[in-house]
Tab-separated table of C-alpha atoms in Angstrom:
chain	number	residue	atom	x	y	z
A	1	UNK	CA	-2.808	-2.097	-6.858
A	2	UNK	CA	0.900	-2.636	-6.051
A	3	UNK	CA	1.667	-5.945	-5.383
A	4	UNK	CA	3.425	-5.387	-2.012
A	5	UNK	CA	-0.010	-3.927	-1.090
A	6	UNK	CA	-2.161	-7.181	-2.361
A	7	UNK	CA	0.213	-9.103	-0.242
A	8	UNK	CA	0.081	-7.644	2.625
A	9	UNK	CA	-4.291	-7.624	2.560
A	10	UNK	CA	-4.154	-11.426	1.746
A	11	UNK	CA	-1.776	-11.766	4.778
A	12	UNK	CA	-4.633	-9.805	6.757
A	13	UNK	CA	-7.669	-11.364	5.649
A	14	UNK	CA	-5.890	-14.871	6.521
A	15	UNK	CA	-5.302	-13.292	9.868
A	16	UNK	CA	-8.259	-11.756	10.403
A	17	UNK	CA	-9.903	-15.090	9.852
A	18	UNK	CA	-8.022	-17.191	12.228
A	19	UNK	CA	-8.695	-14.618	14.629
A	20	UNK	CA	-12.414	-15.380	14.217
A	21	UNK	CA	-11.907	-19.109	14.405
A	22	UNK	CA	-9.788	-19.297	17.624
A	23	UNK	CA	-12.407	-16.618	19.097
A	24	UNK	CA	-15.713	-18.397	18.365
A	25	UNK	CA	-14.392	-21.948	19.304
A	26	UNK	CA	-13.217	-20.823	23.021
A	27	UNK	CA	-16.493	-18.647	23.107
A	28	UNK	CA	-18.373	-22.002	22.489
A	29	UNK	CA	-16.480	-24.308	24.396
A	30	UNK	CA	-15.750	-22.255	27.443
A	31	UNK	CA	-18.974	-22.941	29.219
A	32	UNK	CA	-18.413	-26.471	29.199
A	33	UNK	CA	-14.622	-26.609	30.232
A	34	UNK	CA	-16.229	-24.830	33.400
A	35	UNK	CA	-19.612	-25.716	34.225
A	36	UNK	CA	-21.918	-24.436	36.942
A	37	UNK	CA	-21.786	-26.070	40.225
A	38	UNK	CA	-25.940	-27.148	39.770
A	39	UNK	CA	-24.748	-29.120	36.653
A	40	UNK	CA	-22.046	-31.421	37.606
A	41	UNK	CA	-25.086	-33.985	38.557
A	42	UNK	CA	-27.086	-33.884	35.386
A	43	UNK	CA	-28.277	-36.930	33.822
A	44	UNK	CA	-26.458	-37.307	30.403
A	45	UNK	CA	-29.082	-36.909	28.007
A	46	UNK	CA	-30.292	-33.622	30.182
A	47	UNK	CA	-26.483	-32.427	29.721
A	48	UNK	CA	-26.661	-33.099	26.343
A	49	UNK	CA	-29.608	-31.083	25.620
A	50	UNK	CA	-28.294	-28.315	27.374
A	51	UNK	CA	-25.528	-28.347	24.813
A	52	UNK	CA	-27.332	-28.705	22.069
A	53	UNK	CA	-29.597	-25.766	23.141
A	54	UNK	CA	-26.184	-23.588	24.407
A	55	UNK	CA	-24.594	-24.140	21.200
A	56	UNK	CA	-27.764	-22.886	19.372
A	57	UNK	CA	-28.056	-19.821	21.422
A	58	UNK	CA	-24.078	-19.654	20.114
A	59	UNK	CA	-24.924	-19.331	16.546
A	60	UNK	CA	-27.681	-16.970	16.840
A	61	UNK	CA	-25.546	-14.665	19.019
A	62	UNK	CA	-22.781	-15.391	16.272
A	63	UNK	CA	-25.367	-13.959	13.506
A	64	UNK	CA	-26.063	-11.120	15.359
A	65	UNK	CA	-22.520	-10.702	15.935
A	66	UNK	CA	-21.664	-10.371	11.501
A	67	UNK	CA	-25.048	-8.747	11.653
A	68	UNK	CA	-23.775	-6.069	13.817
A	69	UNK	CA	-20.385	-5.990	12.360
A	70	UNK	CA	-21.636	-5.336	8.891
A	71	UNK	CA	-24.972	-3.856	8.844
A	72	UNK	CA	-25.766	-2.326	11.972
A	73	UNK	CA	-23.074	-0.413	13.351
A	74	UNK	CA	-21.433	0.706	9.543
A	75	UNK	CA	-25.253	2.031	9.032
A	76	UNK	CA	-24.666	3.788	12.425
A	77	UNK	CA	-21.749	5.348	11.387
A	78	UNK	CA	-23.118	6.373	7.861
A	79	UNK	CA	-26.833	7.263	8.918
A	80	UNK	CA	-26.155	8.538	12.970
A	81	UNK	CA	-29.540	6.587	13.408
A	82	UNK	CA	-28.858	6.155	16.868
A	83	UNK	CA	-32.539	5.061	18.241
A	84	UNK	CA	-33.205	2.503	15.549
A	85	UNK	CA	-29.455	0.971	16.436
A	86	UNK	CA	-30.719	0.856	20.170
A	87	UNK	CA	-34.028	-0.430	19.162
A	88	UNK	CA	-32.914	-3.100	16.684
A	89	UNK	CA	-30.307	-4.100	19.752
A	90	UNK	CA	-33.165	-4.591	22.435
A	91	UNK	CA	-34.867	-6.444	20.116
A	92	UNK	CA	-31.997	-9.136	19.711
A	93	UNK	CA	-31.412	-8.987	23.709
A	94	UNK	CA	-35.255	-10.162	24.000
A	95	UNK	CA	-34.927	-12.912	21.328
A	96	UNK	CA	-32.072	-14.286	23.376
A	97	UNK	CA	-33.382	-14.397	26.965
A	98	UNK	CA	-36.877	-15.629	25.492
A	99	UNK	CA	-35.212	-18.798	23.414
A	100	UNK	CA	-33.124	-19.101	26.658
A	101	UNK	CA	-36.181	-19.113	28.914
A	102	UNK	CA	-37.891	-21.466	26.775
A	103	UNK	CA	-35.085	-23.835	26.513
A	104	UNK	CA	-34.547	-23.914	30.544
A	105	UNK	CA	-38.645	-24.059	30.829
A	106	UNK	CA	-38.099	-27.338	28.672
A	107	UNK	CA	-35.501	-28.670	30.545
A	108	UNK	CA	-37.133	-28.391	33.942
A	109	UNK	CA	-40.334	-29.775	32.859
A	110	UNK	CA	-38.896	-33.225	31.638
A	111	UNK	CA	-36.385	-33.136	35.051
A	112	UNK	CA	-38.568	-31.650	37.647
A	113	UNK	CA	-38.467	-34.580	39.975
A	114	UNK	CA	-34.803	-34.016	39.993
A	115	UNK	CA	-34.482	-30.552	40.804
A	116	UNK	CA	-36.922	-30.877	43.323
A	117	UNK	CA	-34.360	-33.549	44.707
A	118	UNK	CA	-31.534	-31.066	44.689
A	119	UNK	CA	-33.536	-27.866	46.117
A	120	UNK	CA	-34.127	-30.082	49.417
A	121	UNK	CA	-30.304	-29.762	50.018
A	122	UNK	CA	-29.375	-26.331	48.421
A	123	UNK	CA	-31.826	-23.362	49.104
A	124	UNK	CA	-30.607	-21.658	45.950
A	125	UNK	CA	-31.574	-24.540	43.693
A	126	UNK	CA	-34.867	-24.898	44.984
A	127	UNK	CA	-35.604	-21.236	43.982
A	128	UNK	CA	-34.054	-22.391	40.882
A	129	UNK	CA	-36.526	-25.248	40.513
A	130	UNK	CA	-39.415	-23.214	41.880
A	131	UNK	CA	-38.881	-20.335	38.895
A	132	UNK	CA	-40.829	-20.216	35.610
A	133	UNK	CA	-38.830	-17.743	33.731
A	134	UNK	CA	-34.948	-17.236	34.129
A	135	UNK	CA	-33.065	-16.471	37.077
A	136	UNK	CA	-31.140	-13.190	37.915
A	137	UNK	CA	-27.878	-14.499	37.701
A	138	UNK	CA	-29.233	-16.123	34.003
A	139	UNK	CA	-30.632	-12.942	33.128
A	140	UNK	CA	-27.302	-10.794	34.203
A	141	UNK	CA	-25.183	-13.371	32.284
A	142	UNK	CA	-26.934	-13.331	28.953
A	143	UNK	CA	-27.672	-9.213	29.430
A	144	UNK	CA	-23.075	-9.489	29.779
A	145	UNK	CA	-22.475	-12.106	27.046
A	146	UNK	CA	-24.846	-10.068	24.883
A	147	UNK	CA	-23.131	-6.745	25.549
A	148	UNK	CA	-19.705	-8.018	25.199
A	149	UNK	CA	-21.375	-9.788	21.776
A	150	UNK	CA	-22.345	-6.147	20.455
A	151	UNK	CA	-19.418	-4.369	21.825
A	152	UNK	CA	-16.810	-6.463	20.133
A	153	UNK	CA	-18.584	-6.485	16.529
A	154	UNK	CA	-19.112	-2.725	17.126
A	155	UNK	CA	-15.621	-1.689	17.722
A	156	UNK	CA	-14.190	-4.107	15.007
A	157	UNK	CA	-16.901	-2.631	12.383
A	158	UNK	CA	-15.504	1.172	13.468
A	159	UNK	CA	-11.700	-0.378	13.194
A	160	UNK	CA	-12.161	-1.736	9.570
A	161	UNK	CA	-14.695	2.023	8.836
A	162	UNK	CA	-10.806	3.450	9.677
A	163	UNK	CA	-8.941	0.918	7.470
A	164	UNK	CA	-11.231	1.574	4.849
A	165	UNK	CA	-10.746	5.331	5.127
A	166	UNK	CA	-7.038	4.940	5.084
A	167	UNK	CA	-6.990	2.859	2.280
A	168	UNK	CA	-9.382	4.556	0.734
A	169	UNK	CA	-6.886	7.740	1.243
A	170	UNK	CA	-4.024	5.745	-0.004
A	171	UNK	CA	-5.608	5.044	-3.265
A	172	UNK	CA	-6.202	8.625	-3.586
A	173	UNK	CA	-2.634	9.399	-3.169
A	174	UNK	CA	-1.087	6.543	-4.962
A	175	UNK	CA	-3.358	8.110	-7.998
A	176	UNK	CA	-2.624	11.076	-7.897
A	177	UNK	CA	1.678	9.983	-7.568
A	178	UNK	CA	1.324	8.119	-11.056
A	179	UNK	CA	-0.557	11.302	-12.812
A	180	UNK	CA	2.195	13.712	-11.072
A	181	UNK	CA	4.751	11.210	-12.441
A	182	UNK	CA	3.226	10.817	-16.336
A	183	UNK	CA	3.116	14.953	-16.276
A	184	UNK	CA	6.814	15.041	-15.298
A	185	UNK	CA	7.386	12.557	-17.988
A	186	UNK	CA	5.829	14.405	-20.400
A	187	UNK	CA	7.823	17.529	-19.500
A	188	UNK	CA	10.732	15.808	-19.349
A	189	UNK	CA	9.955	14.486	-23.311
A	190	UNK	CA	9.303	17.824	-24.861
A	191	UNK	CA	12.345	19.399	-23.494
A	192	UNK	CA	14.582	16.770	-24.748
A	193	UNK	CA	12.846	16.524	-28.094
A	194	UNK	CA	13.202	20.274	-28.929
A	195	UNK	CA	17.125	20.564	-28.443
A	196	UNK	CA	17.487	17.125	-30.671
A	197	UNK	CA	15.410	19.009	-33.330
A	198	UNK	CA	18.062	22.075	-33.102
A	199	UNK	CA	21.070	19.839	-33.355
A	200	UNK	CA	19.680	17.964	-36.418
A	201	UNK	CA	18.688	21.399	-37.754
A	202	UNK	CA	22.100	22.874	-37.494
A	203	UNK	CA	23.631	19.544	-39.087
A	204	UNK	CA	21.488	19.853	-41.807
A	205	UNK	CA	22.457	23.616	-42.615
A	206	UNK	CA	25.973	22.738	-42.603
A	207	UNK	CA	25.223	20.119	-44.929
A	208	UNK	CA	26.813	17.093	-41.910
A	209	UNK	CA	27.354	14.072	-43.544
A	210	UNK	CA	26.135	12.758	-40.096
A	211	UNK	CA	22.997	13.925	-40.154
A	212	UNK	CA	21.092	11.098	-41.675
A	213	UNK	CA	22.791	9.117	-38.597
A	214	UNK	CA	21.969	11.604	-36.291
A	215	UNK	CA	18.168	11.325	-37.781
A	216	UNK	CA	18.780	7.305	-37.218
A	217	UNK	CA	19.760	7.707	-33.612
A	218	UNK	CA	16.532	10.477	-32.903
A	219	UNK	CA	14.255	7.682	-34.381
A	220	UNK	CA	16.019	5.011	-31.912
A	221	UNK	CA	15.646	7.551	-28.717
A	222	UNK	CA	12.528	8.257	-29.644
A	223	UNK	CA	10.726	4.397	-30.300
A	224	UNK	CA	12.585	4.125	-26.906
A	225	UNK	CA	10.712	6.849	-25.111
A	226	UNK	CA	7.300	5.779	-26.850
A	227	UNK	CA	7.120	2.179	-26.388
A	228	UNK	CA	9.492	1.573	-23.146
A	229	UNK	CA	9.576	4.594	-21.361
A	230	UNK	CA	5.837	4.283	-20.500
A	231	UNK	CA	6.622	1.470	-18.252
A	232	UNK	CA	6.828	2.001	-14.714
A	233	UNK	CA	10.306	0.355	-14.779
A	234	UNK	CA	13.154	-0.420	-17.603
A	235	UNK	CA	15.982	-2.416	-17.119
A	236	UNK	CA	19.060	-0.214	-16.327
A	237	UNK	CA	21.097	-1.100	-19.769
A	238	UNK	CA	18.190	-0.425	-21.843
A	239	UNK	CA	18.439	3.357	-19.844
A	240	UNK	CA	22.634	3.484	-20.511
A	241	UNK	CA	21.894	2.035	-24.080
A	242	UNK	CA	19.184	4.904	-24.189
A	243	UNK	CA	22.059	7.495	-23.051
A	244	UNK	CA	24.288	5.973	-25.093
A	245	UNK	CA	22.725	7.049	-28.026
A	246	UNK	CA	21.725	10.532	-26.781
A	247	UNK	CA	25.320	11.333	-25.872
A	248	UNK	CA	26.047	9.707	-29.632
A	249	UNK	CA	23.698	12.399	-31.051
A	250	UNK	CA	24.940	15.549	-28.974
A	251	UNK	CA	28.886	14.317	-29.986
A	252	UNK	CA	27.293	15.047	-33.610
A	253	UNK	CA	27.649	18.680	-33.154
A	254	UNK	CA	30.197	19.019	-31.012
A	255	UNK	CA	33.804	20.495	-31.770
A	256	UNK	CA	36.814	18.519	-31.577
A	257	UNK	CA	38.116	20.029	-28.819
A	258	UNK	CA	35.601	18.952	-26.169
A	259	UNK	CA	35.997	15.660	-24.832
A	260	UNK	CA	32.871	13.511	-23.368
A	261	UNK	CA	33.799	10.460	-21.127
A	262	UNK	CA	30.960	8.232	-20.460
A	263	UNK	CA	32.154	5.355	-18.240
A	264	UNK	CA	30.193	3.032	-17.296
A	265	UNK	CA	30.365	-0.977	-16.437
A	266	UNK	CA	28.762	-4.485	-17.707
A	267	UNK	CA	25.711	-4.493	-15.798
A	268	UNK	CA	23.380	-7.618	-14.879
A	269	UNK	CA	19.716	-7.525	-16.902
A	270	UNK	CA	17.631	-8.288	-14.092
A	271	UNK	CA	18.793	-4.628	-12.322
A	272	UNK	CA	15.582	-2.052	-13.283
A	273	UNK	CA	15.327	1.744	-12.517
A	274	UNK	CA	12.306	4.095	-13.344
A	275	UNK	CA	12.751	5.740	-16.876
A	276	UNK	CA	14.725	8.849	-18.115
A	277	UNK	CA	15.564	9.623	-14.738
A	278	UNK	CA	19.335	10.636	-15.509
A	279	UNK	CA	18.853	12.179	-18.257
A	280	UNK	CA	18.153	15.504	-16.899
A	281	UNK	CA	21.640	15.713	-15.380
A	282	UNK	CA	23.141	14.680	-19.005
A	283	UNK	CA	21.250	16.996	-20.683
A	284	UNK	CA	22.187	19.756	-18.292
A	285	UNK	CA	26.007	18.680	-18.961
A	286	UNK	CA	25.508	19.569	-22.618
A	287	UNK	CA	23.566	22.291	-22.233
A	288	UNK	CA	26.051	24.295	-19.532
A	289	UNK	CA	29.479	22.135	-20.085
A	290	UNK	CA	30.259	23.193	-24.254
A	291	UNK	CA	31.576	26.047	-25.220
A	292	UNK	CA	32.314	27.015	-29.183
A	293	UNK	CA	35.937	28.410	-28.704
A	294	UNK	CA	37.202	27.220	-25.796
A	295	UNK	CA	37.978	23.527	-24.354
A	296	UNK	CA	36.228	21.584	-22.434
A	297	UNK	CA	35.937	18.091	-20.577
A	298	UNK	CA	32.290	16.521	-19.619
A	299	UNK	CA	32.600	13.305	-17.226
A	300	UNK	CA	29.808	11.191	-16.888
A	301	UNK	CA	30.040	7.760	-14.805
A	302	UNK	CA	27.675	5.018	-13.636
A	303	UNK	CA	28.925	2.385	-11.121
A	304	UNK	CA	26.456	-0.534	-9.750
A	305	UNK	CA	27.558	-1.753	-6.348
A	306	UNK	CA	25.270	-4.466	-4.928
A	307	UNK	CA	21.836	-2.392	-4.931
A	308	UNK	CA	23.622	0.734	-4.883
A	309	UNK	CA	23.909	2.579	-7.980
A	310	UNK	CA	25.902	5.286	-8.391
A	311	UNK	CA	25.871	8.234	-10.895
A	312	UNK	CA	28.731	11.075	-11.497
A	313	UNK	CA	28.583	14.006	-13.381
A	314	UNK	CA	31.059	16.677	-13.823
A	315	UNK	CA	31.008	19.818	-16.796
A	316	UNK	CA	32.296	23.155	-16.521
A	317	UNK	CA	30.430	26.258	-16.810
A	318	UNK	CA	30.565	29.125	-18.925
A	319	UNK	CA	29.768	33.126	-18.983
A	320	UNK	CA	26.450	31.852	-17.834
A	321	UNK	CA	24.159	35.306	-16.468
A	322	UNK	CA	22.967	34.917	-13.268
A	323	UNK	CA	19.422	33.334	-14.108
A	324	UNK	CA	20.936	30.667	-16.401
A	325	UNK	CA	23.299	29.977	-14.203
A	326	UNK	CA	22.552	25.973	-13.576
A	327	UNK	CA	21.730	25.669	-9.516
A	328	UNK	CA	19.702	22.852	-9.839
A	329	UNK	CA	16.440	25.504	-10.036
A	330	UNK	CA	15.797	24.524	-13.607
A	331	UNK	CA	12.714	22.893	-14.939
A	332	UNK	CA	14.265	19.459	-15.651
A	333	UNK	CA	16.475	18.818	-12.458
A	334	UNK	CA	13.205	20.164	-10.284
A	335	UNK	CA	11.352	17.367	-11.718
A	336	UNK	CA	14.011	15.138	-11.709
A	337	UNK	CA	14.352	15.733	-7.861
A	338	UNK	CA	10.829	15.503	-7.505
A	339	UNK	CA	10.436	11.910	-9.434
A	340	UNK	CA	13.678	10.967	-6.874
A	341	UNK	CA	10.917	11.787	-3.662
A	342	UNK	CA	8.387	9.961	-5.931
A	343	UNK	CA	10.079	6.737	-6.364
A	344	UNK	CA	12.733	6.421	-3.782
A	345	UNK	CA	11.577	7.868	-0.691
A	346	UNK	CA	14.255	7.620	1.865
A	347	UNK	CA	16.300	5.540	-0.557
A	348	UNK	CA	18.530	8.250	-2.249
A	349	UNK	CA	20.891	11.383	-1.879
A	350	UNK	CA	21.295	13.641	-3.892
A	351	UNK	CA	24.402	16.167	-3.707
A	352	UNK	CA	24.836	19.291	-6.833
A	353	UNK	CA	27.808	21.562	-6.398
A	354	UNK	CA	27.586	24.249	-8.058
A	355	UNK	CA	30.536	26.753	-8.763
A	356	UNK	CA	31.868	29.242	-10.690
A	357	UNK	CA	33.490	27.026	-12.921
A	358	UNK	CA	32.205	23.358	-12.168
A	359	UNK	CA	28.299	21.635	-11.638
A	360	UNK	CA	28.894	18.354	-10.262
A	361	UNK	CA	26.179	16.071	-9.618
A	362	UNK	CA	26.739	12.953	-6.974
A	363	UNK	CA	23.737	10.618	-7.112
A	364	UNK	CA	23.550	7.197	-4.924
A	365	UNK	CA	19.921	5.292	-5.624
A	366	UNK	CA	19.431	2.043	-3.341
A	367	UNK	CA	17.298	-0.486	-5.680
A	368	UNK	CA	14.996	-2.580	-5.040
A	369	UNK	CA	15.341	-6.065	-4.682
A	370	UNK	CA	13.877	-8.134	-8.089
């Protein structure tokens, strides 16, 4: 898991549980900030029962609240059992109004004297006092708390059935990104490793005194390649080091009369890019930009401006037919534009020109910050 991702769900779950907090402790203490009109005259230690009984009614409609949130409704939505949900619900509703009843029969019995005081001067309180189960209005609020209760948990539980889909979806796709990007890695490796073998195998037919150095540099390219390359990132001067040497190698078989520039600047060693990502565009340089007889001049240039890094690449072209001829079609600059989508969405451009006579590649990569 990325760790921009674990972040962000530990930012969520923190939220998500202050959320419940604040919610349940104005549930609970709203009924007492605003208590009914019949109330106000309680004795103390009747008010304080009725607390003590509200607050337990609280914490059962709390547990069927989670009980909702995870069990019920999520079975609903995996099952469609539809008449046991309803069933299961009523069930709850009758627990509540009967604990309710119960609690109110209590309290009347040990203050009957009183609310037979107060009915004398309120008609609606001595139908109050005169009742042995709940009242209508009693009955019509727990029947709304209740509701409200079920309807909360039960959208919440379809809400996180949606996150968990999406993220569910997301780990599909960030899956199958790293695969896609280890195959175009392993494309990438093949391709470079079989021109390397035909450059070492034409030094060692003419008998090169350089070709135990270019051996040398192979092994160095290729420990690199092995052992760092795997990595999701490298630090951009172990990639120039790494092109370095693989421009070092091609020079090996290379007339006099073609000149390589490879520019580039002291760079700080915290800055990190993904692996063998420019190397298609050098490779393509060699491959298009040398020609036996006639000169030739292959520019290659990496600048690092804040987060911006910047890479230049100009070779000529030669004779090339018409299906060689290097539009950016080719197997190793369509995965190298593909691994650019993969890894820098939105945070590149890439511009090839592609003439007659020239193939210049302008590449601008915004980093990330370390």
């Amino acid at each position: 898991m990325p760790l921009d991702r674990a972040l962000h769900l530990h930012v969520l779950l923190n939220f998500k549980i202050w959320i419940h907090l604040t919610g349940w402790a104005a549930f609970i203490v709203s009924p007492f900030l605003f208590p009914l009109p019949f109330l106000k005259p309680l004795p103390a230690y009747a008010f304080q029962y009725l607390v003590y009984s509200r607050i337990g009614i609280d914490l059962l409609l709390m547990g069927i609240f989670y009980f909702n949130l995870f069990r019920l409704t999520p079975r609903l939505i995996s099952h469609n059992n539809t008449l046991s949900f309803i069933l299961i619900l009523f069930g709850f509703l009758m627990l509540i109004i009967v604990i309710d009843s119960f609690s109110f029969i209590f309290l009347k019995k040990h203050l009957q004297g009183f609310f037979l005081e107060v009915s004398k001067i309120d008609p609606i309180r001595k139908d109050l006092a005169s009742s042995r189960f709940l009242s209508p209005p009693q009955l019509i609020t727990n029947i709304i708390v209740f509701a409200l209760i079920i309807l909360v948990s039960s959208l919440l539980a379809v809400l996180d059935d949606r996150l968990r889909q999406k993220a569910y979806s997301q780990d599909i796709i960030y899956e199958k990104v790293k695969s896609e990007l280890a195959i175009l890695k392993l494309q990438i490796s093949p391709h470079f490793l079989f021109n390397t073998l035909n450059n070492i195998r034409w030094l060692t037919r003419t008998k090169s005194d350089q070709a135990e150095k270019s051996i040398i540099e192979l092994s160095d390219i290729l420990r690199y390649m092995l052992y760092q390359a795997v990595h999701e990132q490298v630090y951009l001067r172990e990639e120039i080091n790494y092109l370095t040497k693989y421009i070092n190698l091609q020079k090996l078989r290379i007339s006099p009369h073609v000149k390589i520039d490879f520019f580039h600047e002291a760079l700080p060693g915290h800055i990190k890019i993904e692996p063998l990502l420019l190397l298609p565009f050098v490779e393509n340089a060699f491959k298009f930009g040398i020609h036996s007889e006639t000169h030739s001049a292959i520019t290659i240039a990496i600048q690092l401006t804040d987060k911006e890094l910047f890479f230049f690449c100009i070779n000529p072209c030669f004779d090339l037919p018409s299906h060689e001829f290097p539009n950016g079609s080719g197997l190793g600059l369509q995965n190298v534009k593909r691994r650019l989508d993969l890894y820098y969405p939105m945070k590149h451009s890439l511009l090839i020109e592609s003439t007659l006579s020239q193939f210049i590649v302008n590449l601008r990569i915004t980093l990330a910050n370390e």
